[in-house]
Amino acid sequence: MRRPVRRLVTGLVALVAMAGCSSSDGSPGVVPAESVGTTDPAAPSSEPAPPSGPRYVALGDSFTAAPGVGEASGPADCLRTDGNYPHLLAERLDLDLVDVSCVGATSADLRAVQGSPDRGLPPQLDAIDARTGLVTLSIGANDDGLFGSLVRSCAGFAGIATDQLCLAQGRFAEDRLVRGFDALAVQTERSVAAIRKRAPKAQVIVVGYPQLVPAAGTCDRLPMSRAEVVFVHDVNRRLADALRRGAVTAGVEYVDMWAASEGHDACAADPWVAGVQPEEPGAPLHPYAAHQVAVADALETLVG
């Protein structure tokens, strides 16, 4: 029963634990290049009108990119889809979207080239300029390999039915976790400052992370012991809180998806995130479409 789960989680670790965007063969959902043909000059243009709203830049990692949720959008390496909340929000408000979210992105990728030198993508902050009217920021789960370590050690990757691998390893030592979350709060504040320097008039909103696992108990969707679930829930909570602290210190608005996703974890009757084997379009231990809609709903009330 655990072997298929281990294969799924192994694939997920390869997806999320990289320093930059993960590679892809572009199979599911990649939009083909437009075909070249002859058109009638007298025929009316079928192209949609350009957006009338402000320029919107979305910065983030896989929880923004939403792999598997919609059709592929942007570089194949980033596994970004048009079902993510930036696309939903841009469509609702007729915004001029520039979405640079990418699977595996870290806070460092806001300023550094993402991925390998030969296939690297520009720093995410390069998408922002003085014309930008709105920026959303949601990044940090991959800093210092945190999310990848949780997946490898706590979600059945090793196939060992024990708490010891997850709870006792040095990566999750309390002092290292405290340093990491404090650093993320400071990094979030600095990232907001960098955004404001490039786009002084832009509205900046930090988007937090949702609840992945229940506060207690487990289910068939999560090959984890009860102790592991409690531990992951706590780390998840502290990760979300680090982004909140950074946003508050920076003086910008914060979308609290931790609170909004209460009762919608992977074990819930109405999950917003997948377990290790998605039951609807999405990636293991990543958001479903319902989460992306909820973020877009929250943002829509703040944008203006």
Coordinates of C-alpha atoms in Angstrom, one line a residue:
M1 CA 0.0 0.0 0.0
R2 CA 2.9 2.4 0.7
R3 CA 4.9 1.9 -2.4
P4 CA 2.7 3.9 -4.8
V5 CA 2.6 6.7 -2.2
R6 CA 6.4 6.7 -1.9
R7 CA 6.7 7.1 -5.7
L8 CA 4.3 10.0 -5.7
V9 CA 6.1 11.8 -2.8
T10 CA 9.4 11.1 -4.5
G11 CA 8.2 12.9 -7.5
L12 CA 6.9 15.8 -5.4
V13 CA 10.2 16.2 -3.6
A14 CA 12.0 16.5 -6.9
L15 CA 9.4 19.1 -7.8
V16 CA 9.5 21.3 -4.7
A17 CA 13.0 20.9 -3.2
M18 CA 15.0 22.6 -6.0
A19 CA 16.5 26.0 -5.5
G20 CA 14.9 27.3 -8.7
C21 CA 12.1 26.2 -11.0
S22 CA 11.8 22.5 -11.7
S23 CA 12.1 21.0 -15.2
S24 CA 9.3 19.6 -17.2
D25 CA 8.8 17.8 -20.5
G26 CA 5.9 20.0 -21.1
S27 CA 3.4 17.1 -21.6
P28 CA 0.2 17.8 -19.8
G29 CA -1.5 21.1 -20.7
V30 CA 1.3 22.9 -22.4
V31 CA -0.1 25.4 -24.8
P32 CA 1.2 24.7 -28.4
A33 CA 2.7 27.5 -30.4
E34 CA 0.3 29.4 -32.6
S35 CA 0.0 28.1 -36.1
V36 CA 1.0 30.4 -38.9
G37 CA -1.5 30.9 -41.7
T38 CA -3.0 33.4 -44.1
T39 CA -5.7 35.7 -42.8
D40 CA -8.1 38.0 -44.6
P41 CA -7.1 41.6 -43.9
A42 CA -10.7 42.6 -44.1
A43 CA -11.8 40.1 -41.4
P44 CA -12.5 41.6 -38.0
S45 CA -9.8 40.9 -35.4
S46 CA -10.6 38.1 -32.9
E47 CA -8.0 39.1 -30.4
P48 CA -9.4 40.3 -27.1
A49 CA -9.1 43.9 -26.1
P50 CA -6.1 44.7 -24.0
P51 CA -6.7 44.9 -20.2
S52 CA -7.9 48.3 -19.1
G53 CA -6.8 47.9 -15.5
P54 CA -3.5 48.5 -13.8
R55 CA -0.4 46.4 -14.3
Y56 CA -0.4 43.5 -11.8
V57 CA 2.7 41.5 -11.0
A58 CA 2.4 38.2 -9.1
L59 CA 5.5 37.0 -7.3
G60 CA 5.5 33.6 -5.6
D61 CA 6.3 29.9 -5.5
S62 CA 4.2 26.8 -6.3
F63 CA 1.3 27.8 -4.0
T64 CA 0.9 30.8 -6.4
A65 CA 1.8 29.0 -9.6
A66 CA -0.8 26.2 -8.8
P67 CA 0.7 23.3 -10.8
G68 CA -1.9 21.0 -12.3
V69 CA -4.9 23.3 -11.5
G70 CA -5.3 24.7 -15.0
E71 CA -3.7 24.9 -18.4
A72 CA 0.0 25.6 -18.6
S73 CA 0.9 29.3 -18.6
G74 CA 4.4 30.7 -19.0
P75 CA 7.7 28.8 -18.9
A76 CA 7.3 25.0 -18.7
D77 CA 10.0 24.9 -16.0
C78 CA 7.7 26.8 -13.6
L79 CA 4.6 24.5 -14.0
R80 CA 2.5 27.6 -13.7
T81 CA -1.1 27.4 -14.7
D82 CA -3.9 29.8 -15.7
G83 CA -6.1 28.4 -12.9
N84 CA -4.0 30.2 -10.3
Y85 CA -5.3 33.2 -8.3
P86 CA -3.3 35.8 -10.2
H87 CA -5.1 34.8 -13.4
L88 CA -8.5 34.6 -11.7
L89 CA -8.0 38.0 -10.2
A90 CA -6.7 39.6 -13.4
E91 CA -9.7 38.3 -15.3
R92 CA -12.2 39.5 -12.7
L93 CA -10.7 43.0 -12.5
D94 CA -9.4 43.3 -16.1
L95 CA -5.8 43.7 -14.8
D96 CA -2.7 43.6 -17.0
L97 CA -1.1 40.5 -15.5
V98 CA 2.6 39.7 -15.3
D99 CA 2.8 36.4 -13.5
V100 CA 6.3 35.3 -12.6
S101 CA 5.4 32.7 -9.9
C102 CA 7.4 29.5 -10.2
V103 CA 7.5 26.1 -8.6
G104 CA 10.5 25.7 -6.2
A105 CA 11.1 29.5 -6.0
T106 CA 12.7 30.8 -2.8
S107 CA 13.0 34.3 -1.4
A108 CA 16.5 34.5 -3.0
D109 CA 14.8 34.0 -6.4
L110 CA 13.2 37.4 -6.1
R111 CA 16.7 38.9 -6.7
A112 CA 18.7 36.1 -8.4
V113 CA 18.4 34.1 -11.6
Q114 CA 16.1 31.1 -11.1
G115 CA 17.2 27.6 -12.2
S116 CA 20.4 26.5 -13.8
P117 CA 22.6 29.1 -15.6
D118 CA 21.7 27.7 -19.0
R119 CA 18.0 27.7 -18.4
G120 CA 17.7 30.3 -15.7
L121 CA 14.8 32.7 -15.5
P122 CA 15.2 36.4 -14.6
P123 CA 14.8 37.4 -10.9
Q124 CA 11.1 37.8 -10.1
L125 CA 11.6 41.4 -9.0
D126 CA 12.7 42.3 -12.6
A127 CA 9.0 42.1 -13.6
I128 CA 8.2 45.2 -11.5
D129 CA 8.7 48.7 -12.8
A130 CA 7.2 52.2 -12.2
R131 CA 4.1 51.3 -14.2
T132 CA 3.1 48.5 -11.8
G133 CA -0.1 49.2 -9.8
L134 CA -0.5 46.0 -7.9
V135 CA 1.9 43.4 -6.5
T136 CA 1.1 40.2 -4.7
L137 CA 3.9 38.4 -2.8
S138 CA 3.8 34.8 -1.5
I139 CA 7.1 33.1 -1.1
G140 CA 9.3 31.5 1.6
A141 CA 8.1 27.9 2.1
N142 CA 11.1 26.7 0.1
D143 CA 13.7 28.8 2.0
D144 CA 16.5 26.7 3.5
G145 CA 14.7 23.7 1.9
L146 CA 11.9 23.7 4.5
F147 CA 9.0 22.4 2.5
G148 CA 11.1 19.8 0.7
S149 CA 12.4 18.6 4.0
L150 CA 8.9 18.2 5.4
V151 CA 7.8 16.2 2.4
R152 CA 10.9 13.9 2.4
S153 CA 10.9 13.3 6.1
C154 CA 7.3 13.6 7.3
A155 CA 5.0 12.5 4.4
G156 CA 6.0 8.9 3.9
F157 CA 8.9 9.5 1.4
A158 CA 11.2 7.1 3.3
G159 CA 8.4 4.5 3.7
I160 CA 9.2 4.1 7.4
A161 CA 6.1 4.0 9.7
T162 CA 7.7 5.9 12.6
D163 CA 7.9 9.4 13.9
Q164 CA 11.7 9.3 14.4
L165 CA 12.8 10.3 11.0
C166 CA 10.5 13.3 10.9
L167 CA 10.6 14.5 14.5
A168 CA 14.2 13.8 15.6
Q169 CA 16.2 15.0 12.7
G170 CA 18.4 18.1 13.0
R171 CA 16.8 20.0 10.2
F172 CA 13.8 20.5 12.5
A173 CA 15.7 21.4 15.6
E174 CA 13.8 24.2 17.4
D175 CA 16.6 26.7 17.3
R176 CA 17.0 26.3 13.5
L177 CA 13.3 26.6 13.0
V178 CA 13.1 29.8 15.1
R179 CA 16.0 31.3 13.2
G180 CA 14.5 30.3 9.9
F181 CA 11.1 31.8 10.6
D182 CA 12.6 35.0 12.0
A183 CA 14.7 35.3 8.9
L184 CA 11.7 34.8 6.7
A185 CA 9.8 37.6 8.5
V186 CA 12.7 39.9 8.0
Q187 CA 13.1 38.8 4.4
T188 CA 9.5 39.5 3.7
E189 CA 9.8 43.0 5.0
R190 CA 12.9 43.6 2.8
S191 CA 11.1 42.1 -0.2
V192 CA 8.3 44.6 0.3
A193 CA 10.8 47.4 0.5
A194 CA 12.4 46.3 -2.8
I195 CA 9.0 46.2 -4.4
R196 CA 8.2 49.7 -3.2
K197 CA 11.6 51.0 -4.5
R198 CA 10.7 49.7 -8.0
A199 CA 7.1 50.7 -7.9
P200 CA 6.5 53.4 -5.4
K201 CA 2.8 53.8 -6.2
A202 CA 1.9 50.1 -6.3
Q203 CA -0.4 48.4 -3.8
V204 CA 1.5 45.5 -2.2
I205 CA -0.3 42.6 -0.7
V206 CA 1.4 39.6 1.0
V207 CA -0.5 36.3 0.7
G208 CA 0.0 33.7 3.4
Y209 CA 0.0 29.9 3.2
P210 CA -3.1 27.7 3.8
Q211 CA -3.4 24.8 6.3
L212 CA -2.1 21.6 4.7
V213 CA -2.9 19.0 7.4
P214 CA -5.3 18.9 10.3
A215 CA -4.4 20.1 13.8
A216 CA -4.7 16.5 15.1
G217 CA -5.5 13.1 13.6
T218 CA -4.7 11.8 10.2
C219 CA -6.5 10.1 7.2
D220 CA -5.8 7.9 4.2
R221 CA -4.8 10.9 2.2
L222 CA -1.8 11.5 4.5
P223 CA 0.6 8.5 5.2
M224 CA 1.7 10.1 8.4
S225 CA 1.5 9.2 12.1
R226 CA -0.5 11.4 14.4
A227 CA 2.6 12.9 15.9
E228 CA 3.9 13.8 12.5
V229 CA 0.6 15.5 11.6
V230 CA 0.7 17.6 14.8
F231 CA 4.3 18.6 14.1
V232 CA 3.7 19.5 10.4
H233 CA 0.6 21.5 11.4
D234 CA 2.7 23.5 13.8
V235 CA 5.5 24.1 11.3
N236 CA 2.9 25.1 8.7
R237 CA 1.3 27.6 11.2
R238 CA 4.6 29.2 12.0
L239 CA 5.5 29.5 8.4
A240 CA 2.3 31.4 7.7
D241 CA 2.9 33.5 10.8
A242 CA 6.4 34.5 9.6
L243 CA 4.9 36.0 6.4
R244 CA 2.2 37.8 8.5
R245 CA 4.8 39.3 10.7
G246 CA 6.9 40.5 7.8
A247 CA 3.8 42.1 6.2
V248 CA 2.8 43.8 9.4
T249 CA 6.3 45.2 10.0
A250 CA 6.4 46.4 6.3
G251 CA 3.0 48.1 6.7
V252 CA 1.2 46.3 3.9
E253 CA -2.0 44.3 3.7
Y254 CA -1.9 40.5 4.4
V255 CA -4.2 37.8 3.2
D256 CA -4.6 35.3 6.0
M257 CA -5.1 32.1 4.2
W258 CA -4.2 30.1 7.4
A259 CA -7.4 31.4 9.0
A260 CA -9.5 31.2 5.8
S261 CA -8.5 27.6 5.1
E262 CA -9.6 26.4 8.6
G263 CA -11.5 23.1 8.0
H264 CA -10.2 22.7 4.4
D265 CA -7.0 20.8 5.0
A266 CA -6.1 17.6 3.1
C267 CA -8.1 15.4 5.4
A268 CA -11.2 17.6 5.4
A269 CA -14.5 16.8 3.7
D270 CA -14.0 19.8 1.5
P271 CA -10.2 20.0 1.1
W272 CA -8.5 23.0 -0.5
V273 CA -5.2 21.1 -0.7
A274 CA -4.3 17.7 -1.9
G275 CA -3.0 14.8 0.1
V276 CA -0.1 12.8 -1.3
Q277 CA -2.3 11.5 -4.1
P278 CA -4.5 14.3 -5.6
E279 CA -8.2 13.4 -6.1
E280 CA -8.8 16.3 -8.4
P281 CA -6.6 18.5 -10.6
G282 CA -3.5 19.6 -8.7
A283 CA -0.2 18.4 -7.3
P284 CA 0.5 16.4 -4.2
L285 CA 0.4 18.5 -1.0
H286 CA -0.5 21.6 -3.1
P287 CA -3.6 23.7 -3.5
Y288 CA -6.7 22.7 -5.5
A289 CA -8.7 25.2 -7.5
A290 CA -10.9 25.9 -4.5
H291 CA -7.9 27.4 -2.7
Q292 CA -7.0 29.6 -5.6
V293 CA -10.6 30.9 -5.9
A294 CA -10.6 31.7 -2.2
V295 CA -7.4 33.7 -2.5
A296 CA -8.8 35.6 -5.5
D297 CA -11.9 36.3 -3.5
A298 CA -9.9 37.7 -0.6
L299 CA -7.7 39.8 -2.9
E300 CA -10.7 41.2 -4.8
T301 CA -12.0 42.8 -1.6
L302 CA -8.6 44.5 -1.0
V303 CA -7.6 45.7 -4.4
G304 CA -8.5 49.3 -5.1

